[in-house]
């Protein structure tokens, strides 16, 4: 069984038109009701002509993905917009669409929430919706943005700060994993896509140099896109901790985290597995998305990541299965 | 012939989903192409189920409106967003959709541009698109926002300042009128709808106390929504100028501007005409829009404004015709 | 009996010279003592040559006003100045002069306090002086500024926010009405006079869309200058609530507030009464003040508002009396 | 003949009431006309009961001052207020009152202007009024504030910066001296009076460590209040320049400036003369003002500074005359 | 015995190189260990070639100073740098070096701490290190900066505000004196050396006009550099309080503070003693430092201050001994 | 011959103590002279006990490095400090020490400048010193910081903006390469070391998506630390350009840049070469520095990078020589 832990919802255009309306009205219209027909929802998943629907289900079929965990599209989540209530409404509507998609395709999708943490608000403000998603909608995990200000020059609290602890406590209580995933970027130098990588890099370095895992030994944090820059820049961080006893060096601490393999070239996927080890990696594609472009040399979509794993000669079948299936089942406690 | 000078475009949801995408990407995706089929465009005008389409054409039919001038939806125009290029792209796409609607319904619609003036930019930056709309797309006027910062606490230049003069020059050169219309509002106290009224009030007072009409005697400025608060608060402003010679008092200067009658109760429409006089008022409804709610006591839509004019007993047929038709023809130089 | 609920104190120049001194010293001189002779006070009321004294008593006589409620001159109240103590001192000195005026003319004047709320301070900081005015000085009401930052780009809390609740509680406890009245304006686009209208507009819309009157059913709020833009723009707000049951629509909620008729043209006074109804309107003139200019066509001062009421043919004598006398007696609990 | 180079105008209260009004209106009333009768002007000079008039002429008589140079009250000059035009209007009205006082008492007073430099404006904006004062009103010098932001946390350009050069050029062209004198202070720690001393200290240190006197050898700058802290702290600055050749040390450079002796204890006056020397000191009292309090031990007003000079045993009669008369005649080119 | 209460540590260059490293790393390297050999420490005190070591011990010998109280170099203390932890580390390392110097020269030096108060932090955050210095390291007093923002435009709390009270309480509890001493200055107009004088001026004025000494009668505050500008500008402050009863006038309050005589010209030292009196002055030199330049006319170092005291003819031997020895013994409770 | 293109100067502690002094004085001391003896310089290079000297020459010997290009220590360069002149002084002194080191060891070292670009200044302000280094001191290249604000929340101009063009022009004119290297980081989340990686990532993405290499075909830009995150995240960027013709895809553009191999684990060095190719990689170690820690498993210093290259089985001898020697000779035009 192939489990892709990193997918985002394909929704009807009406969802995004509703968002545009909310942003324009800044909440003045109140929370206008939003309801889609099954046909509209299916059209979005099948890639009926429109903006975002890129034949989601077809691509999963073509790649042989059996189950995909889907969360809201991160770059659309707008946590730095005001007032906070439109941030909350928007997350909730995205979750509702995800729940609908899971209802329509219970074997194909599982829901993953996005922490509705508006910039400047206490992390506690986001927890009720997280709880609703898990307890009411049956979601199996969440994503969260380490910088709700969306790269606008205001410094958010580091992941090592007490600010985040109520969230970590809730994750442990609900026993779900959380994947780091930043949203948009206000910077004129750095777009949202590159900012994903930067935030992941900062997050891994911060967590590995902190007491977070001492304070929350059961916390499950996933770093997508192969861990940002960290596996590749490992030497820099490892050098500073070679003097420590084994088990406390940087790489040892990196292995308290999980990584997905959303890396769109085979060399990088192989490199990630070599550095971090199969025990801490899960299959992911973020398909459809940034990687859905076709590689003209292979004729395959870049986010068809599975061959990059399966073709690694030195990787055992058992390790391949861990990455493609077993680790996800364990971390997300999937009953499939 | 009934000419409604104040309408906004009804567009396919895809337009707004595209906007949501641009706002999320902050221009990182580049300017993705946007193209609608005639069927999609017609569906939007006919009110096929969706967010904004409220049976636009049906309502015009029902109200007996022969011709409507349509501009982009003001509260969606987002001029305070960054980078400026997404503001420009968005205005241009809105204009393109309007041009398509005019193509489909050349007897029903005329196009009106929105000045694509991004907050903090010089007014000159917005003029090329204005020129494209008039010269290439055949638009007959424009709307503009007196506060591109969208009520965010940064003070824009007053309409009396030199900042705006290149725009006034271009208006005179193109010989088109410009309607004041603010966009959204970042304020938590004042939503965009109330902010329309506040900006119009500030604008009328500023213009009437300035040299703008001395410097641009042929400038044609239209104030919508009956002129904000000014006609009702006339005494306050008139009192300060009673000592001036006739022709220079506040009300005399107010009559250098034009007003529409987008006021959703008959008493106010009548009051406006009484104060300002039929020579300076044009029929407008902003239909469909804020006023599309049904008045349960009359069973009519609030933005069915025509009876409010036609039912005024003391108003001559000639004056009614001026308001409903002639003034618009003259100001917009309509050839219909 | 004619009761004018909206007057402001005419004080000796020394009061304003003292203010200039405090602003220059920023409190460094301490609170220098301020004492006026009865002659000085009378001169100010009689319009002896000087800056502000515009023959106050003569004008009341000429207009036939029997009793006027007088508060500090709002545009002078400077709540955004620092340190807060000079704001407090200033309000207190203004109140003292008012108390002196009432002592000299007990049948002509009643005192109305101004809430000494310095920008950025909690509303509780202003309540002791309010209490002094009512309990020690015998004042019958108060005015308050909804934006102590004086239109400087910092957003004050909306009237619907908890920030204001201690003030509302105190108003109910003291059983006095409060009139909204903004002060000066730092904006280069909008002077204080226009800002009065804008703040009143925001206030009415905010209160009518809030739970304030559910939480404080006995609260008495007065909106001056005929309610800003709201009666004239009624349709816009009413449209959004036509779907509600009777009693909950916008106009129903507007009638939980009171309005004065400080509008300097007869058409607007009549319009106000038509829209809001005589039960919720009180006579006011703000005389002497902005409206003291002479209308050359009538030869009368613009703030001689009474004829605008008395000349309305369709208004019953009873309703006229309500406006001119009875409503004020009830709302301010006047024993005259 | 006794010449006091440091006096400030005593004006009718109406002047300050007018200022309070301008500050409240922020220029919205336009520049209301201001005119005083000779009786009002004389009352102010004679100390008729009021806020600032402290028997100005009587005190000059009592102290034996023959001629006093009077400028606007510095702490009232408000250069950090907005809009700039009210700063200009205010300076101009102060100058007009001074001109009137000189007209009434041509042997007693000479006028000194205050540079109307509004915070953030280029120094050129202040020069036309300076020129008017000298050429039209016959003023003999000026005062200027080295920090138009009035100690509000924004750093003004140092006196050594090019920003000030057009002013220095104009001073040389008009051949008049300029006295440093700061205005009010927004700081909660430091009031305007202490801020005078701080700004003077900064100014002397800046000028003595700059090229200003190389670039403008004929520039005449006066430092009031005995030079702030500098003469007393001389050692600190001198130490750093002992290694330089004679003529270039700190004290040598200090002697390119002029000082007045507005110091309200005899020891300090004597100390100043000892350090700086009689050739660079002019008599001044700032009377009436901060020093007008009575010293109960001597029964004399503190600003009766003359005895502090005359009683110095070691100071020659010639040096005393320089300080009390000759230096002022030379620096201000007085023809008396 | 000659006791100099105002000296600063002479430390090995490695201390400052370590600081440069911490500032560059912003704490990222952690607190790298810092340890000096006795030889390095002695070299610094003996003026081995390097940046700051200016033959410290030789100069004390030459000046005949028996005991010097040494604190960290104030202008190096960088309390406005971030993160706060590098401010703390730096103060602690400076204190450790001082403790080492005292260990090496127990008869020559006593330690004085610097309050490690990082800008924006509560004053309580600095007290543990103060306590360590007194209780663990045997220090006899402290210095503190009245503006931890280092003259950067942010206003610190005035010394009269409650903010400082926990510090005053701790000083009383430990029974040690505190000397005011600002650090660096971010201003482009005012360098750190002049800023010392400005901050001292503000501090004396603030304390003398406050209730601090009523609330803490046993508080011992020392003002260095002869009290800034205040003794010289005494008249200005005294004038305002002549009306008060004896004992409450400004000068009376000034005598609740202590002053040192770090003034590098004899006239100023004599002036200080004349104004303030020998009972409130302590010998100080800040040697080596700003005053270590040679006066070519005397051939002596400017900071050889002792002759300036001893040469005062009118000063009694007893008073000289108070200044040079007794006052320091009493205030610092020195057992020597 | 082994050429290490990425080394930083080992300087006497006095250099850093001088920096600490300048930072504390903010330029008030002027530019105190700085001169080191050859013994001091050699001690620093030989690792005499001190803060930064880590046996620089010994390590080069041990690693077999024949020639190292040395520039100032980047994290110490403080371009965000004010005033700009201390930034300039500091860069100049660092360059002078480097020139001295090259003089002492002409066969071992070549000088590389650091662009003295103070935050907020135009890039032209930094060019004269760059020219001095190349023309007077014989330096062969430079490093520059893409964010002179040092990660403080202010957005610097992107490398694609016109701001940088005068610098690019100068590089082409001088025909020298420039290596990207950020300095310190004000962020509390991201220390300077991680910020190196982030800035390099942003820089590569920006340059590859810009017209810079079209406008400057001869520009030579080097990205250290293996190119930040980009080679590892290649797929993400390549995916977006697969549709372009060959030669225009992201990887093609990446090959217009040069990379060093300062990566402290062999897998990453190998990965870099595999992705980018030997033609665009130069040997570098940044030794001594972050990587100087010993790997206990190999017993070797982490920055002994050469074996990571030499041990790659699949890499030809010619390619190894390119990386270790030939590319550097060509890019830096080394005559050795």
Coordinates of N, CA, C and O in Angstrom, one line a residue, chain D residues 27-117:
Chain D
X27 N -5.4 74.6 11.8 CA -5.4 75.4 10.5 C -6.7 75.4 9.8 O -6.9 76.1 8.8
X28 N -7.7 74.7 10.3 CA -9.0 74.6 9.6 C -9.7 75.9 9.5 O -10.5 76.1 8.6
X29 N -9.5 76.8 10.5 CA -10.2 78.1 10.5 C -9.5 79.1 9.5 O -10.0 80.2 9.5
X30 N -8.5 78.7 8.9 CA -7.7 79.6 8.2 C -7.0 80.5 9.2 O -7.0 80.2 10.4
X31 N -6.3 81.5 8.7 CA -5.6 82.4 9.6 C -6.4 83.6 10.1 O -6.5 84.6 9.5
X32 N -7.2 83.3 11.1 CA -8.1 84.4 11.6 C -7.3 85.6 12.0 O -6.2 85.5 12.5
X33 N -7.8 86.8 11.7 CA -7.0 88.0 11.9 C -6.8 88.3 13.4 O -7.7 87.9 14.2
X34 N -5.7 88.9 13.7 CA -5.4 89.1 15.1 C -4.9 90.6 15.2 O -3.9 91.0 14.6
X35 N -5.5 91.3 16.1 CA -5.2 92.7 16.2 C -5.4 93.2 17.6 O -6.5 92.9 18.2
X36 N -4.4 93.8 18.2 CA -4.6 94.3 19.6 C -4.6 95.8 19.6 O -3.9 96.5 18.8
X37 N -5.3 96.3 20.6 CA -5.3 97.8 20.8 C -4.0 98.1 21.6 O -3.4 97.3 22.2
X38 N -3.6 99.4 21.5 CA -2.5 99.8 22.2 C -2.7 99.6 23.7 O -1.8 99.2 24.5
X39 N -3.9 99.7 24.1 CA -4.2 99.6 25.6 C -4.0 98.1 26.0 O -3.4 97.8 27.0
X40 N -4.4 97.2 25.1 CA -4.2 95.8 25.4 C -2.7 95.5 25.5 O -2.2 94.8 26.4
X41 N -2.0 96.0 24.5 CA -0.5 95.8 24.5 C 0.2 96.4 25.7 O 1.0 95.7 26.3
X42 N -0.2 97.6 26.1 CA 0.4 98.2 27.3 C 0.0 97.4 28.5 O 0.8 97.3 29.4
X43 N -1.3 97.0 28.6 CA -1.6 96.2 29.8 C -0.8 95.0 30.0 O -0.4 94.7 31.1
X44 N -0.5 94.4 28.8 CA 0.4 93.2 28.9 C 1.7 93.5 29.4 O 2.3 92.8 30.3
X45 N 2.3 94.7 29.0 CA 3.6 95.1 29.4 C 3.6 95.6 30.8 O 4.7 95.5 31.5
X46 N 2.5 96.0 31.3 CA 2.4 96.6 32.6 C 2.0 95.6 33.7 O 1.8 95.9 34.9
X47 N 1.7 94.4 33.2 CA 1.3 93.3 34.1 C -0.1 93.4 34.7 O -0.4 93.1 35.8
X48 N -1.0 93.9 33.8 CA -2.4 93.8 34.2 C -2.7 92.3 34.5 O -2.0 91.4 33.9
X49 N -3.6 92.1 35.4 CA -3.8 90.7 35.8 C -4.0 89.8 34.6 O -4.8 90.1 33.7
X50 N -3.3 88.7 34.6 CA -3.4 87.8 33.5 C -2.4 86.7 33.6 O -1.7 86.6 34.7
X51 N -2.2 85.9 32.6 CA -1.3 84.8 32.8 C 0.1 85.1 32.7 O 0.9 84.7 33.5
X52 N 0.6 85.8 31.6 CA 2.0 86.0 31.4 C 2.5 87.4 31.8 O 3.7 87.5 32.0
X53 N 1.7 88.3 31.7 CA 2.2 89.7 32.0 C 2.6 89.9 33.4 O 1.8 89.9 34.3
X54 N 3.9 89.9 33.6 CA 4.4 90.1 35.0 C 5.1 91.4 35.1 O 6.3 91.4 35.5
X55 N 4.4 92.5 34.9 CA 4.9 93.8 35.1 C 6.3 94.0 34.4 O 7.3 94.4 35.0
X56 N 6.3 93.7 33.2 CA 7.5 93.7 32.4 C 8.3 95.0 32.5 O 9.5 95.0 33.0
X57 N 7.6 96.1 32.2 CA 8.3 97.3 32.2 C 8.8 97.8 33.6 O 9.9 98.3 33.8
X58 N 7.9 97.5 34.6 CA 8.3 97.8 36.0 C 9.6 97.1 36.4 O 10.5 97.7 37.0
X59 N 9.7 95.9 36.0 CA 10.9 95.1 36.4 C 12.1 95.7 35.7 O 13.2 95.8 36.3
X60 N 12.0 96.0 34.4 CA 13.1 96.6 33.7 C 13.5 97.9 34.4 O 14.7 98.2 34.6
X61 N 12.5 98.7 34.8 CA 12.8 99.9 35.5 C 13.6 99.6 36.8 O 14.6 100.2 37.1
X62 N 13.0 98.7 37.6 CA 13.6 98.4 38.9 C 15.1 97.9 38.7 O 15.9 98.2 39.5
X63 N 15.3 97.1 37.7 CA 16.6 96.5 37.5 C 17.6 97.5 36.8 O 18.8 97.2 36.7
X64 N 17.0 98.6 36.3 CA 17.8 99.6 35.6 C 18.2 99.2 34.2 O 19.3 99.6 33.7
X65 N 17.4 98.4 33.6 CA 17.7 98.0 32.2 C 17.3 99.1 31.3 O 16.1 99.4 31.3
X66 N 18.2 99.6 30.4 CA 17.8 100.6 29.5 C 17.1 100.1 28.2 O 16.2 100.7 27.7
X67 N 17.7 99.0 27.7 CA 17.3 98.5 26.5 C 17.2 97.0 26.6 O 18.2 96.4 27.0
X68 N 16.1 96.4 26.1 CA 16.0 95.0 26.1 C 15.7 94.5 24.7 O 14.8 95.1 24.0
X69 N 16.4 93.4 24.3 CA 16.1 92.8 23.0 C 15.0 91.7 23.3 O 15.3 90.8 24.1
X70 N 13.9 91.8 22.6 CA 12.8 90.8 22.9 C 12.5 90.0 21.7 O 12.4 90.5 20.6
X71 N 12.3 88.7 22.0 CA 12.0 87.7 21.0 C 10.7 87.0 21.5 O 10.3 87.2 22.6
X72 N 10.1 86.1 20.6 CA 9.0 85.4 21.1 C 9.3 84.5 22.3 O 10.5 84.1 22.4
X73 N 8.4 84.2 23.1 CA 8.6 83.2 24.2 C 9.0 81.9 23.6 O 8.1 81.2 23.0
X74 N 10.2 81.4 23.9 CA 10.6 80.2 23.2 C 9.8 78.9 23.5 O 9.5 78.2 22.6
X75 N 9.4 78.7 24.7 CA 8.7 77.5 25.1 C 7.3 77.4 24.4 O 6.7 76.3 24.4
X76 N 6.9 78.5 23.9 CA 5.5 78.5 23.3 C 5.6 78.3 21.8 O 4.6 78.3 21.1
X77 N 6.8 78.1 21.2 CA 6.9 78.3 19.8 C 6.4 77.1 19.0 O 6.2 77.2 17.8
X78 N 6.3 76.0 19.6 CA 5.6 74.8 19.0 C 6.0 74.3 17.6 O 5.2 74.0 16.8
X79 N 7.3 74.3 17.3 CA 7.7 74.0 15.9 C 7.4 72.5 15.5 O 7.4 72.2 14.3
X80 N 7.1 71.7 16.5 CA 6.8 70.3 16.1 C 5.3 70.0 15.8 O 5.0 68.9 15.5
X81 N 4.5 71.1 15.9 CA 3.1 70.9 15.6 C 2.9 70.8 14.1 O 3.6 71.4 13.3
X82 N 1.8 70.2 13.7 CA 1.4 70.1 12.3 C 0.0 70.7 12.1 O -0.8 70.7 13.0
X83 N -0.3 71.3 11.0 CA 0.6 71.4 9.8 C 1.5 72.6 10.0 O 1.3 73.4 10.8
X84 N 2.6 72.6 9.2 CA 3.6 73.6 9.3 C 3.0 75.0 9.2 O 3.6 75.9 9.8
X85 N 1.9 75.2 8.5 CA 1.5 76.6 8.3 C 1.1 77.2 9.7 O 1.2 78.4 9.8
X86 N 0.6 76.4 10.6 CA 0.2 77.0 11.9 C 1.5 77.4 12.7 O 1.4 78.4 13.5
X87 N 2.6 76.7 12.4 CA 3.8 77.2 13.0 C 4.3 78.5 12.4 O 4.6 79.4 13.2
X88 N 4.1 78.6 11.2 CA 4.5 79.9 10.5 C 3.6 81.0 11.0 O 4.1 82.1 11.3
X89 N 2.3 80.8 10.9 CA 1.4 81.8 11.4 C 1.7 82.3 12.8 O 1.7 83.5 13.0
X90 N 1.9 81.3 13.6 CA 2.2 81.7 15.0 C 3.5 82.5 15.2 O 3.4 83.6 15.9
X91 N 4.5 82.1 14.5 CA 5.7 83.0 14.6 C 5.5 84.4 14.1 O 5.9 85.4 14.6
X92 N 4.7 84.4 13.0 CA 4.5 85.7 12.4 C 3.7 86.6 13.3 O 4.0 87.8 13.5
X93 N 2.7 86.1 14.0 CA 1.9 86.9 14.9 C 2.7 87.3 16.1 O 2.6 88.5 16.5
X94 N 3.6 86.4 16.5 CA 4.5 86.8 17.7 C 5.4 88.0 17.2 O 5.6 89.0 18.0
X95 N 5.9 87.9 16.0 CA 6.8 89.0 15.5 C 6.0 90.3 15.4 O 6.5 91.3 15.7
X96 N 4.7 90.2 14.9 CA 3.9 91.4 14.8 C 3.7 92.1 16.1 O 3.8 93.3 16.2
X97 N 3.4 91.3 17.2 CA 3.3 91.9 18.5 C 4.6 92.5 19.0 O 4.5 93.6 19.5
X98 N 5.7 91.9 18.7 CA 7.0 92.4 19.1 C 7.2 93.8 18.4 O 7.6 94.8 19.0
X99 N 6.8 93.8 17.1 CA 7.0 95.0 16.4 C 6.1 96.1 16.9 O 6.5 97.3 17.0
X100 N 4.9 95.8 17.4 CA 4.1 96.7 18.0 C 4.7 97.2 19.3 O 4.6 98.4 19.6
X101 N 5.2 96.3 20.1 CA 5.9 96.7 21.4 C 7.0 97.7 21.1 O 7.2 98.7 21.8
X102 N 7.8 97.4 20.1 CA 8.9 98.3 19.7 C 8.4 99.7 19.3 O 8.9 100.7 19.7
X103 N 7.3 99.6 18.6 CA 6.7 100.9 18.2 C 6.2 101.7 19.4 O 6.4 102.9 19.4
X104 N 5.7 101.0 20.3 CA 5.2 101.8 21.5 C 6.4 102.2 22.4 O 6.2 103.2 23.1
X105 N 7.5 101.5 22.4 CA 8.6 101.8 23.3 C 9.9 101.7 22.5 O 10.7 100.8 22.8
X106 N 10.1 102.6 21.6 CA 11.2 102.4 20.7 C 12.6 102.5 21.4 O 13.6 102.0 20.9
X107 N 12.6 103.2 22.6 CA 13.9 103.3 23.3 C 14.1 102.1 24.2 O 15.2 101.9 24.7
X108 N 13.1 101.4 24.5 CA 13.2 100.4 25.5 C 13.4 99.0 24.9 O 14.0 98.1 25.4
X109 N 12.8 98.8 23.7 CA 12.9 97.5 23.1 C 13.5 97.5 21.7 O 13.3 98.5 20.9
X110 N 14.1 96.4 21.4 CA 14.5 96.1 20.0 C 13.9 94.7 19.7 O 13.9 93.8 20.6
X111 N 13.5 94.5 18.5 CA 13.0 93.2 18.2 C 14.0 92.1 17.8 O 15.0 92.4 17.1
X112 N 13.7 90.9 18.1 CA 14.5 89.7 17.8 C 13.6 88.7 17.3 O 12.6 88.4 17.9
X113 N 13.8 88.1 16.1 CA 12.9 87.2 15.5 C 13.2 85.8 16.1 O 14.2 85.5 16.7
X114 N 12.2 84.9 15.8 CA 12.4 83.4 16.1 C 12.3 82.7 14.7 O 11.4 82.9 14.0
X115 N 13.3 81.9 14.4 CA 13.3 81.2 13.1 C 12.1 80.3 13.1 O 12.0 79.4 13.8
X116 N 11.2 80.5 12.1 CA 10.0 79.7 12.1 C 10.3 78.3 11.4 O 9.8 78.1 10.3
X117 N 11.0 77.5 12.0 CA 11.5 76.3 11.4 C 10.6 75.1 11.9 O 10.9 74.6 13.0

